[in-house]
Each structure stands twice: as structure tokens, then as C-alpha cells.
XYZ file of C-alpha atoms in Angstrom:
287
model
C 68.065 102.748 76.208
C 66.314 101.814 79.221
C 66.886 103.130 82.837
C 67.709 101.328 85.805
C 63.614 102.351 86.931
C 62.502 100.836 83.896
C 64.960 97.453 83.616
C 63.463 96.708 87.291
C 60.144 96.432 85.835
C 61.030 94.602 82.289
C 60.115 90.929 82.470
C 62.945 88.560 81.120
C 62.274 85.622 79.023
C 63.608 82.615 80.316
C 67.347 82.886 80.884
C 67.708 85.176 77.788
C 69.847 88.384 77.346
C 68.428 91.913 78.145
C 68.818 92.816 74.382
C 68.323 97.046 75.068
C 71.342 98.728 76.962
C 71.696 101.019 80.152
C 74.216 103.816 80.614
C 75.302 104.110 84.363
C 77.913 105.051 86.806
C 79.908 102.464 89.075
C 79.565 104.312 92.342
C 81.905 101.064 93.649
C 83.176 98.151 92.692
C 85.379 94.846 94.721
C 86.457 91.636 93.782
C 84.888 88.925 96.264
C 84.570 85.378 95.752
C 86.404 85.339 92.465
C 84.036 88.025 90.925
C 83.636 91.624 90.371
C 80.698 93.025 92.392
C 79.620 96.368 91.322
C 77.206 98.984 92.370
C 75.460 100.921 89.413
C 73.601 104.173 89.380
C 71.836 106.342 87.060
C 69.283 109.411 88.045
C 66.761 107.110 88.555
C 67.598 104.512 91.030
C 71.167 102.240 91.665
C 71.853 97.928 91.483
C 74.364 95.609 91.730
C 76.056 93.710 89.043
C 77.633 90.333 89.018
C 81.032 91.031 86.580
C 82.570 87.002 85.657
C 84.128 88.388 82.172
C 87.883 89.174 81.983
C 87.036 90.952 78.855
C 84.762 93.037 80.778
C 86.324 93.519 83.780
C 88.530 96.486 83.374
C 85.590 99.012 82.643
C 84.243 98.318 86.151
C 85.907 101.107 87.874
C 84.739 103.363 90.195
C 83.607 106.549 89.216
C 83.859 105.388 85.350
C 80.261 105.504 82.940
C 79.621 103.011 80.711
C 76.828 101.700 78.631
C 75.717 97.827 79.388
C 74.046 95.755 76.801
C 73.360 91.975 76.441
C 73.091 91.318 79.933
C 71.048 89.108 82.130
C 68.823 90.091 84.657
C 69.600 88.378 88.004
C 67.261 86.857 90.829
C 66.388 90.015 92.127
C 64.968 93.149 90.610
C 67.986 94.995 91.947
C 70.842 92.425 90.241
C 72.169 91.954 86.886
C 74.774 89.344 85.697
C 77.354 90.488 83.177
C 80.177 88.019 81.379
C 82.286 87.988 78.191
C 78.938 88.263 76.089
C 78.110 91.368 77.280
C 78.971 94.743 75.068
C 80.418 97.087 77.653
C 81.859 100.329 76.285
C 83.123 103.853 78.107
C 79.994 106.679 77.738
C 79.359 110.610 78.432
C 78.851 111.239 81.986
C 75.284 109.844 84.238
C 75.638 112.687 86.753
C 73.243 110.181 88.864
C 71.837 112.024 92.473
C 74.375 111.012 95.729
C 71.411 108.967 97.311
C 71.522 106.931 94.184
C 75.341 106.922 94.237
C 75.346 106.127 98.024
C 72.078 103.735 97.400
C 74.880 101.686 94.568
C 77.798 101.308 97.309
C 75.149 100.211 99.906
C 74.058 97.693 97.941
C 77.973 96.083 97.440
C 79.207 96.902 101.142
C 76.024 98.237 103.453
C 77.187 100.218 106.482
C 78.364 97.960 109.418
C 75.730 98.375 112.234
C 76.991 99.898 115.822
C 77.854 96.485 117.920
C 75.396 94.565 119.703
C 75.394 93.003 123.596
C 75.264 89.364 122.913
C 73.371 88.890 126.050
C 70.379 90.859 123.710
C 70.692 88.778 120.919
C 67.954 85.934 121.913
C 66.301 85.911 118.362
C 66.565 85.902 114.489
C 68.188 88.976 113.111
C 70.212 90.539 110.359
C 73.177 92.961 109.698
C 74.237 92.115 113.394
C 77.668 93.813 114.439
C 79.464 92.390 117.450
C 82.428 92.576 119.211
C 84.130 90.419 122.051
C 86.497 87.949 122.700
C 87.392 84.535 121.146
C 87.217 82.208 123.771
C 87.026 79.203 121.672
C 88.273 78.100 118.588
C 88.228 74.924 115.676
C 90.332 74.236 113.159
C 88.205 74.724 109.582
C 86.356 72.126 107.990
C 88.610 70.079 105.533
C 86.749 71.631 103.093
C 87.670 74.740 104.641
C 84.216 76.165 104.244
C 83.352 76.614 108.048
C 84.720 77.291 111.003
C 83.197 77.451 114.645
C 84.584 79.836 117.336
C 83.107 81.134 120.620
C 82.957 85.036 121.185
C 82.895 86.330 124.633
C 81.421 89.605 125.648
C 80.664 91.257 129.310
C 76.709 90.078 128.570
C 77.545 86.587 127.574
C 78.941 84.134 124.772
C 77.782 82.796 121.296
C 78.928 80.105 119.321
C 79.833 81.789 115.777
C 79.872 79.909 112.553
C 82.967 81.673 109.958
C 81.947 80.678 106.355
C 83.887 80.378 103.268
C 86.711 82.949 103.318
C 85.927 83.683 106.761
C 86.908 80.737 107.961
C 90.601 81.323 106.885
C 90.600 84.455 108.766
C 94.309 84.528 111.034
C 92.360 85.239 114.285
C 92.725 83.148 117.208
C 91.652 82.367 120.625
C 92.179 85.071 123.426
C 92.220 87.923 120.831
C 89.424 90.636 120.808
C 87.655 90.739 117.625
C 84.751 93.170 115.906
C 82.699 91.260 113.374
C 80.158 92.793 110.796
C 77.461 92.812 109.165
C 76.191 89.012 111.098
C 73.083 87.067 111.047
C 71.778 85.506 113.935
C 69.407 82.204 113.259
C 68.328 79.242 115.330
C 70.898 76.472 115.645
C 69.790 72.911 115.302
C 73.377 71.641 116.877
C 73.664 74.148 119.557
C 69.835 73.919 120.549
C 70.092 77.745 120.577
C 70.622 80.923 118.631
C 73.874 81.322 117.079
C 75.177 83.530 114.689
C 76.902 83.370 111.001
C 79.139 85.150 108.617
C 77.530 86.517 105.458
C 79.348 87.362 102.566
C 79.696 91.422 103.704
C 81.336 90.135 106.758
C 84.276 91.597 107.880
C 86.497 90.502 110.991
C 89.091 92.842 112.442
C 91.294 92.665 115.970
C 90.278 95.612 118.593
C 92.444 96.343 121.266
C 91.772 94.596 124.411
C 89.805 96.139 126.827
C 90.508 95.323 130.568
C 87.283 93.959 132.433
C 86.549 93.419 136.150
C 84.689 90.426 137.784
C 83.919 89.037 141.382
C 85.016 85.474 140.444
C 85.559 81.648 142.434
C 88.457 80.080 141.717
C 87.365 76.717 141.913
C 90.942 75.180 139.984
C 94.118 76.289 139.447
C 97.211 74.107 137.661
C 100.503 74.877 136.021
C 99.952 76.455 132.434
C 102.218 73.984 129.901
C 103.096 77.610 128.223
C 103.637 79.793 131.135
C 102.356 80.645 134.708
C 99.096 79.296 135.688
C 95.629 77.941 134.478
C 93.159 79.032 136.207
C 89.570 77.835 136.673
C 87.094 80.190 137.745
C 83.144 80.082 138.521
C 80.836 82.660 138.499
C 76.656 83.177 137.928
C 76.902 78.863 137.771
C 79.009 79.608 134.535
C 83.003 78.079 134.552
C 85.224 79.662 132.483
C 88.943 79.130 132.315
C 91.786 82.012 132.279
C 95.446 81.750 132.786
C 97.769 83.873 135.524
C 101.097 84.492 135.066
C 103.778 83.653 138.032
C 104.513 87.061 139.175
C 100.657 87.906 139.430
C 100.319 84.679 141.154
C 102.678 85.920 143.693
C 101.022 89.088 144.095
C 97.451 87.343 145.042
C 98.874 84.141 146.648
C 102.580 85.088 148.116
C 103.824 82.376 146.429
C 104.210 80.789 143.112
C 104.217 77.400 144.398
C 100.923 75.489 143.546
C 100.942 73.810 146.751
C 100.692 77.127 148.863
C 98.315 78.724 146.365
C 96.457 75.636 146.866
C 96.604 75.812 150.587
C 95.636 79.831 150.191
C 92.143 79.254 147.941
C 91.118 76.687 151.130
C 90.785 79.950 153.062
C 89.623 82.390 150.441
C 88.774 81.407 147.024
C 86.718 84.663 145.914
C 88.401 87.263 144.151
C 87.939 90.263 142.631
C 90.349 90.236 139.269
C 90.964 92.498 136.236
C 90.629 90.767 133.379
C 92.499 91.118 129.967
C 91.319 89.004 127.169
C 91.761 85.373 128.825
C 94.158 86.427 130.644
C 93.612 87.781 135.058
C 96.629 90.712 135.015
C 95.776 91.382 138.532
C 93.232 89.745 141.864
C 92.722 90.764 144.980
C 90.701 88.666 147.818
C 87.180 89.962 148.130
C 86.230 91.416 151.254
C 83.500 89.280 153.159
């Protein structure tokens, strides 16, 4: 019986079997990418395991201890790969430490980092969390494998590259988004640093939180949905929002284009609460 401090130093032959067994916990385990992934402890250190056996599957539960034998040992000293050859059967209890046990669920799901400006994200780095708005959005490759969006913050924007299942995600332009556990890498398309999904990503709507900007409204053109379109300027950057009538009416005394028109001649800056992609409110800025 070997531990899990002693398989990460055995040397495997080839692609051969690990032919001496290893009694651990699962401190977790969650099916991703049409696999089990599972983190395994003992009192002397934790990995992951790679579970593509249906005939194995059902011990990997968390909390359960089992003994693991015929396995492979996978491309890094903390992985091992398990399928239908492998002899997995229920054993006494591990007891393994909580760092080891926290150490095993790390290594499936790691803790999602606080969220990052985007405006500070000007080089290569990993576990990135970040949360903004989607100001731009593509349908998925045909292959479905990748998607590119736009996320918005008060700092700046970043073109974001959803992989795999992330690409199917339901989100959409003008909702606020917070998505984990991101790596940021030079772009050869954008010319620029842009950031990617990884396979711990997770994408979840936040609830909107109103913003306020000194803004030029440089544009402005019925919305096809509802209210206006409005295009704005501000630090040499355009970015496009829409107004609804009665809000137009508010700022402009009128809804009709032609006098709003007539009104940004005479004052086009504005100070505006903003709510997504959406201005719920402007007011002329005072000279």
C-alpha cells in the first residue's frame, strides 16, 4: 500500500498501471466535461483523479474511503487517471488532516479570487476574477467551442474569449456578469491582452450597479426596440447606450428627435446615471 507522499515520487513505466494500491478519502468530487473529477486525501498529502469508468464511478463520493489499485499515474505528480480497469472497493476510514482535505477540494474547484479592475490587468496572469458588464457579444463558433464577448467595468473593457461549455453560457449583452477563476494572456488578434475561460470557470449574473459619468453625446437616433440610442464620447472613447422616451423627456423636454437634436446644438455634455447600457437619468452639466 503506498501513500499519496510516496505514489508522487514512484516513477511509472511507460503508460503502464500503478500495480500497488492507495486507500484515501474523496474530500470532493463533480462531473465536468463528461468525467468525474475527484479530489483525494490521505494523512500525507491530497490529488486529483480523472474517473472515465461507469463501473467505477459510483464509489467516487464525497466523504466515502476507498482503496485504488491498477491505476495510471497522470501528467502531473498530483493526477491519477482511473477507468473500468481499475479495482476500486469501499475501505475503513483515512481520517486524513483538514489541510489535506481542503488541499483535495482545492485542487478540483480552487477558491475564486476577490475581482480584479480591468483597467489593472495590463499583463499575463492566472486565477483572475472579474466582474462588469457585457457590452459586446458573438454568437459561438459553429463548433461551439468559443465565444468572444466584451466586459465593461468603471476602469475599462476587455475582450473575453468563453471556451467550450462556457461558450453556451445564457448570458447576454447589457447584463452584469462575475467571472472566475480567468487567465489573462497576450492576444495575437486583438494586438493586446485579453482574457480566457479555464475549465474552473464559472459565470454568474450580479445585480446591476448604477454608475455615474460626465459624458458627450455626440449621436442620438430612435432605438428599433424602444426609446432612444444614444451615442456618447468620453476620455476619446465612444460607447453607445440607449434612453428610454420618458427619460428623454426629462433631459430634452421632448421626445421628438428633432428638438432633442436642436437641444444637444446648445448643450451636449451631460452628467448621466448609468445602469448597465442603459442612461436611467441626465442632467446638463454645469459650465
Amino acid at each position: 500500500m503506498l501513500t499519496l507522499a510516496q505514489l508522487a515520487t514512484t516513477r511509472q513505466q511507460d503508460n503502464s498501471m500503478v500495480p500497488k494500491a492507495i486507500k484515501v478519502q474523496v474530500a470532493t468530487a463533480v462531473t465536468r466535461d463528461g468525467r468525474i473529477n475527484a479530489g483525494l486525501c490521505d494523512t500525507t498529502g491530497a490529488i486529483k483523479a480523472y474517473i472515465y469508468g461507469t463501473n467505477v464511478a459510483t464509489h467516487f463520493t464525497e466523504g466515502r474511503n476507498v482503496t485504488i489499485r491498477n491505476f495510471k499515474k497522470g501528467n502531473s505528480p498530483k493526477l491519477i487517471i482511473i477507468n473500468n480497469t481499475t479495482k476500486v472497493v469501499r475501505a475503513t476510514p483515512v481520517n486524513p488532516p483538514p489541510q489535506h482535505v481542503q488541499e483535495a477540494k482545492e485542487l478540483i474547484t480552487p477558491t475564486a479570487q476577490p475581482p480584479t479592475d480591468i483597467g489593472e490587468i495590463t499583463e499575463a496572469r492566472e486565477k483572475l476574477t472579474i466582474q462588469g458588464i457585457i457590452v459586446q457579444d458573438s454568437l459561438a463558433s459553429p463548433d461551439k467551442k468559443v465565444r468572444n464577448i466584451t466586459i465593461q467595468d468603471t476602469t475599462g473593457e476587455m475582450p473575453v474569449a468563453l471556451w467550450n461549455t462556457a461558450a453556451l453560457s445564457p448570458v447576454k449583452s447589457g447584463e452584469t456578469v462575475k467571472l472566475t477563476h480567468m487567465v489573462a494572456k497576450y492576444n495575437n488578434f486583438h494586438k493586446s491582452i485579453a482574457l480566457n475561460t479555464t475549465t474552473h470557470t464559472t459565470i454568474q449574473l450580479t445585480e446591476q450597479q448604477n454608475t455615474s459619468a460626465t459624458l458627450t453625446i455626440i449621436g442620438i437616433e430612435p432605438n428599433p426596440d424602444q426609446g432612444f440610442q444614444v451615442t456618447t464620447m468620453a476620455n476619446d472613447s465612444i460607447k453607445e447606450y440607449t434612453m428610454e422616451e420618458d427619460v428623454a423627456e426629462i433631459t430634452f423636454n421632448s421626445k421628438d428627435l428633432d428638438v432633442i437634436l436642436d437641444s444637444l446644438e446648445q448643450q451636449d455634455q451631460y452628467t448621466v446615471t448609468i445602469q448597465g447600457l442603459k442612461i436611467i437619468s441626465a442632467a446638463p452639466t454645469a459650465n
